[in-house]
Structures are given as C-alpha cells and as structure tokens.
Short mmCIF file of C-alpha atoms and ligand atoms in Angstrom, two decimals:
data_model
loop_
_atom_site.label_atom_id
_atom_site.label_comp_id
_atom_site.label_asym_id
_atom_site.label_seq_id
_atom_site.Cartn_x
_atom_site.Cartn_y
_atom_site.Cartn_z
CA UNK A 1 109.70 139.09 70.96
CA UNK A 2 107.78 137.84 68.46
CA UNK A 3 104.44 137.19 67.75
CA UNK A 4 102.49 134.29 68.11
CA UNK A 5 99.88 133.32 65.84
CA UNK A 6 97.68 130.65 66.23
CA UNK A 7 98.47 129.33 62.62
CA UNK A 8 101.67 128.41 63.99
CA UNK A 9 102.24 124.81 63.08
CA UNK A 10 102.98 123.32 66.54
CA UNK A 11 105.82 120.99 66.41
CA UNK A 12 105.59 117.51 68.76
CA UNK A 13 109.20 118.61 70.17
CA UNK A 14 107.44 123.52 70.15
CA UNK A 15 109.85 124.87 68.32
CA UNK A 16 109.21 125.34 64.97
CA UNK A 17 111.33 126.61 61.47
CA UNK A 18 111.93 130.14 62.64
CA UNK A 19 113.32 128.31 66.21
CA UNK A 20 109.17 130.32 68.20
CA UNK A 21 108.32 128.50 71.54
CA UNK A 22 104.88 127.03 70.07
CA UNK A 23 104.95 125.32 73.35
CA UNK A 24 103.62 127.86 75.55
CA UNK A 25 101.04 130.10 74.65
CA UNK A 26 96.76 131.40 75.07
CA UNK A 27 94.55 129.50 73.34
CA UNK A 28 92.53 131.42 70.39
CA UNK A 29 89.09 132.96 72.22
CA UNK A 30 87.20 131.17 69.79
CA UNK A 31 83.77 131.75 72.06
CA UNK A 32 82.07 135.31 72.39
CA UNK A 33 80.36 133.24 75.19
CA UNK A 34 81.12 131.32 78.12
CA UNK A 35 80.68 128.56 79.56
CA UNK A 36 78.40 127.06 81.80
CA UNK A 37 80.33 124.32 84.47
CA UNK A 38 83.77 125.93 85.95
CA UNK A 39 86.80 125.43 83.86
CA UNK A 40 89.50 122.81 85.32
CA UNK A 41 92.10 124.58 85.37
CA UNK A 42 95.64 121.87 85.97
CA UNK A 43 98.19 125.04 85.72
CA UNK A 44 100.70 125.02 87.98
CA UNK A 45 102.39 127.38 87.37
CA UNK A 46 100.84 131.13 85.98
CA UNK A 47 103.28 133.44 83.37
CA UNK A 48 103.47 137.42 84.71
CA UNK A 49 103.62 140.42 81.95
CA UNK A 50 107.18 141.31 84.04
CA UNK A 51 108.61 142.46 87.37
CA UNK A 52 107.03 144.75 89.47
CA UNK A 53 102.86 142.53 87.90
CA UNK A 54 105.04 139.57 89.65
CA UNK A 55 104.70 141.78 93.38
CA UNK A 56 101.85 143.92 93.18
CA UNK A 57 99.92 140.02 92.92
CA UNK A 58 102.48 138.80 95.96
CA UNK A 59 101.50 141.64 97.35
CA UNK A 60 98.10 141.94 97.56
CA UNK A 61 97.52 144.56 94.74
CA UNK A 62 96.24 143.27 92.28
CA UNK A 63 94.31 139.88 92.37
CA UNK A 64 95.51 136.01 91.00
CA UNK A 65 97.72 132.89 91.70
CA UNK A 66 100.81 132.46 90.92
CA UNK A 67 102.21 128.46 91.79
CA UNK A 68 99.17 126.00 92.24
CA UNK A 69 100.10 124.78 96.10
CA UNK A 70 99.49 128.43 96.80
CA UNK A 71 96.55 129.10 96.10
CA UNK A 72 94.02 127.52 92.08
CA UNK A 73 91.12 128.23 90.27
CA UNK A 74 89.65 125.64 91.17
CA UNK A 75 90.07 125.22 94.74
CA UNK A 76 88.35 128.90 95.18
CA UNK A 77 85.21 128.27 93.04
CA UNK A 78 85.33 125.38 96.22
CA UNK A 79 86.56 126.34 99.43
CA UNK A 80 84.02 129.81 98.66
CA UNK A 81 81.15 127.54 97.83
CA UNK A 82 82.46 125.18 101.89
CA UNK A 83 82.48 129.16 102.98
CA UNK A 84 79.46 130.15 102.55
CA UNK A 85 77.94 126.75 103.44
CA UNK A 86 79.48 126.85 106.92
CA UNK A 87 78.56 130.85 107.59
CA UNK A 88 83.06 132.12 106.89
CA UNK A 89 82.07 135.32 105.91
CA UNK A 90 84.68 138.22 105.06
CA UNK A 91 85.09 140.06 108.00
CA UNK A 92 86.96 136.42 109.21
CA UNK A 93 88.43 135.59 105.99
CA UNK A 94 88.47 132.98 104.28
CA UNK A 95 88.07 129.24 104.82
CA UNK A 96 91.52 126.35 102.93
CA UNK A 97 90.23 123.39 101.00
CA UNK A 98 93.32 121.05 101.09
CA UNK A 99 94.27 117.29 99.95
CA UNK A 100 92.52 115.31 102.24
CA UNK A 101 90.71 115.61 105.60
CA UNK A 102 93.99 114.85 107.31
CA UNK A 103 95.32 117.75 105.92
CA UNK A 104 93.43 120.62 107.24
CA UNK A 105 93.23 118.41 110.92
CA UNK A 106 96.66 118.32 110.33
CA UNK A 107 97.44 122.43 109.75
CA UNK A 108 95.99 122.75 112.46
CA UNK A 109 98.04 121.66 114.34
CA UNK A 110 100.33 122.55 112.83
CA UNK A 111 99.47 126.17 112.20
CA UNK A 112 98.35 127.35 115.87
CA UNK A 113 99.83 124.73 117.85
CA UNK A 114 103.78 125.50 119.33
CA UNK A 115 105.90 123.25 121.87
CA UNK A 116 104.60 122.63 124.87
CA UNK A 117 100.53 123.27 124.38
CA UNK A 118 98.04 120.94 125.28
CA UNK A 119 95.40 119.90 123.84
CA UNK A 120 91.89 117.94 125.30
CA UNK A 121 90.64 115.62 122.62
CA UNK A 122 87.32 113.36 122.10
CA UNK A 123 88.29 109.93 122.76
CA UNK A 124 86.33 108.71 120.32
CA UNK A 125 87.18 110.57 117.14
CA UNK A 126 88.43 109.47 113.41
CA UNK A 127 91.42 106.92 113.79
CA UNK A 128 94.13 108.53 112.24
CA UNK A 129 93.05 112.34 114.01
CA UNK A 130 93.16 110.26 117.49
CA UNK A 131 96.59 107.91 116.44
CA UNK A 132 97.85 111.77 115.29
CA UNK A 133 97.27 112.76 119.05
CA UNK A 134 98.40 109.54 120.68
CA UNK A 135 101.49 108.33 118.29
CA UNK A 136 102.61 112.24 115.76
CA UNK A 137 102.22 115.07 118.35
CA UNK A 138 103.95 113.73 121.31
CA UNK A 139 107.32 114.55 119.58
CA UNK A 140 106.85 117.69 118.59
CA UNK A 141 106.24 118.35 122.77
CA UNK A 142 101.98 118.21 121.73
CA UNK A 143 100.54 116.34 124.10
CA UNK A 144 96.82 115.52 124.43
CA UNK A 145 94.21 114.64 126.54
CA UNK A 146 91.92 112.31 125.32
CA UNK A 147 88.17 112.15 127.65
CA UNK A 148 84.01 111.28 126.90
CA UNK A 149 82.17 114.66 124.62
CA UNK A 150 79.68 113.25 126.07
CA UNK A 151 81.23 115.08 129.36
CA UNK A 152 81.04 118.43 130.04
CA UNK A 153 82.46 117.77 133.67
CA UNK A 154 84.94 115.83 131.84
CA UNK A 155 86.52 117.95 129.93
CA UNK A 156 86.44 121.15 132.23
CA UNK A 157 88.27 118.74 134.61
CA UNK A 158 90.48 118.20 131.99
CA UNK A 159 92.34 121.96 131.46
CA UNK A 160 95.06 122.20 132.33
CA UNK A 161 96.54 126.00 131.94
CA UNK A 162 98.88 124.98 129.25
CA UNK A 163 95.70 123.59 127.27
CA UNK A 164 95.68 125.36 123.68
CA UNK A 165 92.50 123.48 122.05
CA UNK A 166 89.73 121.70 123.23
CA UNK A 167 89.53 118.94 119.49
CA UNK A 168 85.92 117.81 119.16
CA UNK A 169 83.25 115.80 116.23
CA UNK A 170 79.85 116.40 116.89
CA UNK A 171 78.92 112.56 116.34
CA UNK A 172 81.41 110.51 117.31
CA UNK A 173 82.07 107.56 115.27
CA UNK A 174 81.19 104.75 114.62
CA UNK A 175 78.65 104.57 118.01
CA UNK A 176 77.27 108.05 117.31
CA UNK A 177 77.30 109.44 120.43
CA UNK A 178 76.11 112.99 119.92
CA UNK A 179 79.37 115.37 121.86
CA UNK A 180 78.44 118.05 124.66
CA UNK A 181 79.31 121.18 122.35
CA UNK A 182 77.40 123.98 124.97
CA UNK A 183 79.60 122.93 127.21
CA UNK A 184 82.96 122.42 125.07
CA UNK A 185 82.01 126.08 124.21
CA UNK A 186 81.55 127.22 127.40
CA UNK A 187 84.19 125.92 128.75
CA UNK A 188 86.63 127.32 125.71
CA UNK A 189 85.00 130.40 125.91
CA UNK A 190 85.74 131.03 129.59
CA UNK A 191 89.23 129.66 129.93
CA UNK A 192 90.17 131.44 126.14
CA UNK A 193 90.90 127.46 123.99
CA UNK A 194 89.94 127.32 120.47
CA UNK A 195 87.43 124.69 120.31
CA UNK A 196 88.36 122.66 116.86
CA UNK A 197 85.03 121.12 115.27
CA UNK A 198 85.50 118.89 113.27
CA UNK A 199 82.10 118.18 110.61
CA UNK A 200 82.54 115.95 108.47
CA UNK A 201 79.72 113.80 109.85
CA UNK A 202 76.55 116.36 110.86
CA UNK A 203 78.02 118.36 107.59
CA UNK A 204 76.86 122.41 107.29
CA UNK A 205 73.22 121.22 107.22
CA UNK A 206 72.96 119.18 110.61
CA UNK A 207 75.10 121.80 112.17
CA UNK A 208 76.95 125.10 112.09
CA UNK A 209 79.93 124.93 114.59
CA UNK A 210 80.61 129.32 113.78
CA UNK A 211 77.55 129.14 115.71
CA UNK A 212 77.70 127.15 118.98
CA UNK A 213 81.46 128.58 119.60
CA UNK A 214 83.89 126.77 117.46
CA UNK A 215 86.95 129.03 116.30
CA UNK A 216 88.02 126.26 113.45
CA UNK A 217 85.88 123.84 111.37
CA UNK A 218 87.51 121.11 110.02
CA UNK A 219 86.23 118.62 107.41
CA UNK A 220 86.71 115.63 105.17
CA UNK A 221 85.45 116.60 101.86
CA UNK A 222 86.55 113.33 100.69
CA UNK A 223 82.68 111.76 102.13
CA UNK A 224 79.72 113.92 101.80
CA UNK A 225 80.43 117.17 100.48
CA UNK A 226 81.93 115.64 97.36
CA UNK A 227 79.99 113.45 97.55
CA UNK A 228 81.21 109.90 94.95
CA UNK A 229 83.98 108.68 96.47
CA UNK A 230 86.32 110.06 93.55
CA UNK A 231 87.79 113.13 95.03
CA UNK A 232 90.37 113.11 98.45
CA UNK A 233 90.04 116.89 100.04
CA UNK A 234 90.16 118.52 102.96
CA UNK A 235 87.91 121.70 103.89
CA UNK A 236 89.66 124.27 107.22
CA UNK A 237 88.29 127.46 108.00
CA UNK A 238 88.83 129.82 111.65
CA UNK A 239 87.01 132.85 112.62
CA UNK A 240 89.59 135.47 112.28
CA UNK A 241 91.37 136.51 109.65
CA UNK A 242 94.52 136.12 111.63
CA UNK A 243 93.64 133.06 112.31
CA UNK A 244 92.82 132.24 108.71
CA UNK A 245 96.06 132.77 107.47
CA UNK A 246 97.99 130.68 110.16
CA UNK A 247 95.97 127.58 108.53
CA UNK A 248 96.29 128.83 105.25
CA UNK A 249 100.24 129.53 106.06
CA UNK A 250 100.94 125.93 107.09
CA UNK A 251 98.49 123.74 104.06
CA UNK A 252 100.39 125.59 101.84
CA UNK A 253 104.62 125.66 103.45
CA UNK A 254 103.80 121.95 104.78
CA UNK A 255 102.21 121.19 100.78
CA UNK A 256 98.98 120.25 102.44
CA UNK A 257 96.84 121.18 99.46
CA UNK A 258 94.78 119.85 97.11
CA UNK A 259 94.18 119.06 93.72
CA UNK A 260 92.65 121.44 90.73
CA UNK A 261 90.91 118.25 89.39
CA UNK A 262 89.28 116.64 92.84
CA UNK A 263 88.21 119.96 93.56
CA UNK A 264 86.39 120.47 89.53
CA UNK A 265 84.73 116.43 91.11
CA UNK A 266 83.74 117.63 94.75
CA UNK A 267 82.23 121.35 93.39
CA UNK A 268 79.95 119.23 90.95
CA UNK A 269 79.45 116.36 93.41
CA UNK A 270 78.63 120.41 95.84
CA UNK A 271 75.39 120.20 93.79
CA UNK A 272 73.74 117.35 95.22
CA UNK A 273 74.47 118.06 98.21
CA UNK A 274 71.93 119.21 100.04
CA UNK A 275 69.47 116.28 97.88
CA UNK A 276 71.94 113.52 98.52
CA UNK A 277 72.00 114.19 102.53
CA UNK A 278 68.21 114.93 103.54
CA UNK A 279 67.75 111.85 101.66
CA UNK A 280 69.89 109.56 102.62
CA UNK A 281 69.70 110.87 106.48
CA UNK A 282 64.97 110.43 106.14
CA UNK A 283 66.14 106.61 104.77
CA UNK A 284 68.70 106.15 107.68
CA UNK A 285 65.32 107.29 110.11
CA UNK A 286 63.77 105.21 108.14
CA UNK A 287 66.73 102.16 108.69
CA UNK A 288 67.01 102.07 112.15
CA UNK A 289 63.52 102.02 113.28
CA UNK A 290 63.52 98.89 111.27
CA UNK A 291 66.13 97.37 112.84
CA UNK A 292 64.97 98.41 116.01
CA UNK A 293 61.56 95.48 115.36
CA UNK A 294 64.30 93.16 114.50
CA UNK A 295 64.33 90.51 116.32
CA UNK A 296 68.16 89.26 114.57
CA UNK A 297 68.80 93.67 116.30
CA UNK A 298 70.22 93.83 119.93
CA UNK A 299 70.45 97.66 120.08
CA UNK A 300 70.30 99.67 117.14
CA UNK A 301 72.42 103.41 117.80
CA UNK A 302 71.09 106.62 115.60
CA UNK A 303 70.70 109.84 117.56
CA UNK A 304 67.53 110.58 115.44
CA UNK A 305 65.59 107.69 117.69
CA UNK A 306 64.02 108.57 121.05
CA UNK A 307 65.76 104.59 122.78
CA UNK A 308 69.76 106.77 121.88
CA UNK A 309 71.05 107.65 125.30
CA UNK A 310 72.20 112.03 123.83
CA UNK A 311 68.59 112.50 121.83
CA UNK A 312 67.38 115.08 123.67
CA UNK A 313 71.12 116.50 122.65
CA UNK A 314 70.97 115.60 119.35
CA UNK A 315 67.07 117.22 118.72
CA UNK A 316 68.56 120.11 119.99
CA UNK A 317 71.57 120.36 118.01
CA UNK A 318 71.04 118.96 114.50
CA UNK A 319 67.78 120.55 113.22
CA UNK A 320 66.04 117.23 113.15
CA UNK A 321 68.51 115.93 110.53
CA UNK A 322 70.15 113.54 113.08
CA UNK A 323 72.93 112.16 109.44
CA UNK A 324 73.18 109.42 107.34
CA UNK A 325 74.72 106.55 109.96
CA UNK A 326 73.33 103.87 111.63
CA UNK A 327 74.69 101.40 113.28
CA UNK A 328 73.89 97.61 114.80
CA UNK A 329 74.20 94.98 116.83
CA UNK A 330 73.51 91.58 115.78
CA UNK A 331 73.14 88.83 118.09
CA UNK A 332 75.47 87.07 117.66
CA UNK A 333 79.50 87.12 116.67
CA UNK A 334 82.21 87.62 113.93
CA UNK A 335 80.10 84.49 111.93
CA UNK A 336 77.07 86.05 111.85
CA UNK A 337 78.57 88.95 110.45
CA UNK A 338 80.32 87.61 107.53
CA UNK A 339 77.01 86.87 106.98
CA UNK A 340 74.48 89.34 106.76
CA UNK A 341 77.87 91.51 104.87
CA UNK A 342 77.27 88.26 102.66
CA UNK A 343 74.00 88.06 102.99
CA UNK A 344 73.50 92.36 101.99
CA UNK A 345 75.93 91.40 98.41
CA UNK A 346 74.25 94.44 96.70
CA UNK A 347 76.03 95.71 99.14
CA UNK A 348 79.43 97.14 98.93
CA UNK A 349 81.59 95.90 102.47
CA UNK A 350 84.29 99.22 102.26
CA UNK A 351 85.58 101.60 105.26
CA UNK A 352 84.04 104.63 104.18
CA UNK A 353 81.49 106.60 104.61
CA UNK A 354 79.11 108.99 102.59
CA UNK A 355 78.96 107.55 99.53
CA UNK A 356 76.45 108.86 97.04
CA UNK A 357 75.65 104.95 97.58
CA UNK A 358 75.17 102.68 100.80
CA UNK A 359 77.86 101.55 102.86
CA UNK A 360 78.76 98.74 105.69
CA UNK A 361 81.41 98.65 107.99
CA UNK A 362 82.17 96.83 110.81
CA UNK A 363 84.50 98.61 113.08
CA UNK A 364 86.00 95.35 115.11
CA UNK A 365 87.79 94.00 111.78
CA UNK A 366 88.54 98.21 110.73
CA UNK A 367 88.44 100.95 112.47
CA UNK A 368 89.08 100.14 115.55
CA UNK A 369 90.73 96.94 114.96
CA UNK A 370 94.01 98.58 116.65
CA UNK A 371 91.94 98.35 119.99
CA UNK A 372 91.63 94.98 121.77
CA UNK A 373 88.50 93.19 122.64
CA UNK A 374 88.88 94.77 126.45
CA UNK A 375 89.30 98.15 124.23
CA UNK A 376 86.01 97.87 121.89
CA UNK A 377 84.39 96.40 124.27
CA UNK A 378 84.22 99.23 126.44
CA UNK A 379 83.33 101.43 123.92
CA UNK A 380 80.35 98.94 123.30
CA UNK A 381 81.05 97.83 119.83
CA UNK A 382 81.42 93.76 119.41
CA UNK A 383 82.05 91.40 115.91
CA UNK A 384 78.49 91.87 116.31
CA UNK A 385 77.95 95.20 115.10
CA UNK A 386 77.87 97.24 112.27
CA UNK A 387 78.21 100.23 110.50
CA UNK A 388 76.01 102.08 107.70
CA UNK A 389 77.20 104.75 106.07
CA UNK A 390 73.48 104.74 104.06
CA UNK A 391 72.64 106.38 100.09
CA UNK A 392 70.75 108.31 97.43
CA UNK A 393 69.59 104.25 97.42
CA UNK A 394 65.14 104.10 97.24
CA UNK A 395 64.67 104.32 100.29
CA UNK A 396 62.04 101.09 101.04
CA UNK A 397 65.08 98.24 98.53
CA UNK A 398 67.52 99.71 100.65
CA UNK A 399 65.52 98.98 103.91
CA UNK A 400 63.97 95.61 102.79
CA UNK A 401 67.42 93.90 102.26
CA UNK A 402 69.38 94.94 105.29
CA UNK A 403 66.74 93.61 107.23
CA UNK A 404 66.25 90.58 105.37
CA UNK A 405 70.33 89.86 105.31
CA UNK A 406 69.71 90.82 109.09
CA UNK A 407 67.11 88.01 109.42
CA UNK A 408 69.44 85.84 107.53
CA UNK A 409 72.77 86.03 109.58
CA UNK A 410 71.26 85.06 112.63
CA UNK A 411 68.45 81.63 110.93
C1 PLP Z 1 87.35 110.69 107.09
C2 PLP Z 1 86.81 111.16 107.84
C3 PLP Z 1 88.28 112.15 107.97
C4 PLP Z 1 90.45 112.32 107.46
O1 PLP Z 1 89.45 112.23 105.92
P1 PLP Z 1 90.72 111.98 104.40
O2 PLP Z 1 89.84 113.12 103.36
O3 PLP Z 1 89.85 110.17 105.01
O4 PLP Z 1 91.95 112.26 105.09
C5 PLP Z 1 88.90 112.89 108.54
N1 PLP Z 1 87.96 112.66 110.37
C6 PLP Z 1 86.27 112.24 109.90
C7 PLP Z 1 85.79 112.80 111.12
C8 PLP Z 1 86.26 111.58 108.71
O5 PLP Z 1 85.01 110.96 109.38
#
C-alpha cells in the first residue's frame, strides 16, 4: 500500500492524482503534550491491522473498539466515572451507558427477564417505566404487580413463585414518598429475587443502592448527573459480571447504546455534579421550610421535613441530603396553579428535572395527565399540586420568587 503523507493534497472527492485515497488518514501528530479535557471521538468504525488483530480484540485478548454501537471511548470514560460513583468494583464488572434512562430500564427487562417471569414494582415509578410494565411487557409474557413501595408487607405479599425482580425508586415522583428499601432488600435476599433500584432522584451522592442490597442500579443520566438538559443518556449496572454481560448484550443487540457527543457532554456535567447537588439540596430544604410558612400553601412535601410521612426512613437512608425535589399544594385549583406559574415568570415551566436551573412542573397536566381525577386524588395530586426541581440559583432569590408567586396566586 502506498504510504500516505500529510503533504498529500486533499481533494473534495478524496483522491489525489495518483488515485490514492486521502479521505481516511490518521492526522499527523501535532503535539507532544496531551489535551487536558477528554477528546470527543465520534468514529463509528475502527481500523484494525489485520484479521488476527481483530480476532484478538473480539476475543478480549487486546483492548479497543470495533464499532460504536458496541462501545466507544466517550462511553467508556463516562461509564467508568458513574461506576466509580455507584461503587461498581472490577469484581462486579462494569456498567453500561445507554442512549436514555428508558434505554437503561429497557436493558434490565430485555437482558434479565424471560417469558413467564413476574415483577413486583412500586406503583409510583417514572411514568414511562410504568407504561412499559403495564402495556408492553405483557405482550412479551411478563406480568407486573404494582404495590405501595413504602409498605414492606405489601411488597412481600405480592411475590409469587414466578417473581424474578422487585423494581423500585427510592423517592417517588411527584409525592416524594420514600420506599422501604430495607424490607425490599430483605425480601429479595430471602426469596432470591433481583432488587432493581432506579437511583435517578436520589443520585449516588444521596443513596448507595448496592450498599443497601440492590442487584441492579439504573440512572437517567439525562437528569442530575449530566445536569444541563442538553444530553439524553442512561446508565445501568449489576452486581455480577454475568449480569453486567447480559445488560451489555441487551443494550448492544437492541441498539440502546449512547452517542459519543452526549457522553462527552455528560462527562463535562459530572465535573460539577457534587457541587450542584449539594447546593440544590440545601436550597430545596430552605424552599420547603419557606413554603411551609406560607398561607397560600396547603401542604409541603419534602422528605427532609419532620412533617413528611417518611421522614424517619429518609433520615436513615439519605445521609442528610434529601435531594433537590420539593412538591407543594396551593390552596386552589387549575386557575390558582396557572396564576402561580405565570407569576413565577423567571422560572421555566418545563416537564423535566435535574437541570442546572430550577424548573416547575404541574403533574396533573403533564406526568399524571393520563390518570383520572380520582386516580390522581388517590395519590394526593390535585390541580393545585406543583413540583419544583431546584437548581443552583442563589438560595434567597429563588425562595423569594417562589414564595411571592405562591402569595400572588391566591390573592
Ligand atoms: C427521566 C427518568 C427516567 C427516564 O429517563 P430518560 O433519560 O428521560 O429516558 C427514568 N426514571 C426516572 C426516575 C426518571 O426521572
């Protein structure tokens, strides 16, 4: 093969006068030092020296990449960091970065379940997770029983001979109830079930599922970990190399894997994750207390407050950081909620959470619009119910704006 030199003139169509391809060349080495930041590598395919070298890679005798769906450097860098944050040790294997949080949830079911299996799941999980279990898994022969996750006896009573896993979120959306993780771990251990924990709301800084008996941990990296509402990603890991292999194979085969650019953005976001989370949690606590004093507010839901129904459990599980989500009920209905959202005009009304900035959501018209009013009432969600995802803004300013908007909404 003729040698390509960096002096070869590159033409638009990729061939010089001698007919040599000039499109696919390694760039010349231009620096004897290395970049401070992680390079973004969007390559889909990787060149190998020869067939033996490719064999060595596929057989795990030499490291490296072949095709981006199977793995790429930006996913490795991001995955290693989240593995470390969640306490995934080399003995356990490694987690998998997926193209969204739902892709991570999907990989759990596709990789670890088979036809005829049964799931016991919390009845207030993320809406799409509920839909997946209610509408899609039954088509594949997998049934789910939904239980109140704060009630250990209810979890135990739902277990059947064919039950394979328990699926929980530590803190539920939007009523912020705290699951009985100890009971769930004990039931899973005693019955040989997989305990699957979606740790998106609580984050590795608030809760360590693997240290509390989880076998599989899931994240929507889209939310607090990436933290800037500009990357859609997920992550999933299990407690054994075999299970991690099954998750990796499911993600790769069903095409659930992640884009390099999103991984690159998320890694950049992770640099400030601890700072963002601690600031947002502290502000959320201050906001909850201020709303608790506000006459326009009928009820505040924050696990860090003594009046929260699961406060004692939250105090035991969450290391004194009760996360960045605060919910409250205004004294009034849809019109009151509309007035509040318009009055809080500097705070986006947007159906997401975990952004660097604060966002507001109204579950009755967004995440929980699919339920009947009675179904919402059973969860304690009415038209005056507002959920706040607290960001990193200056605490006094943010609390002041939200409390002022609450006062205006009822006057
Ligand atoms: C957002 C979210 C998901 C889904 O994540 P995407 O990245 O939006 O696919 C799953 N679980 C929880 C708790 C979430 O908040």
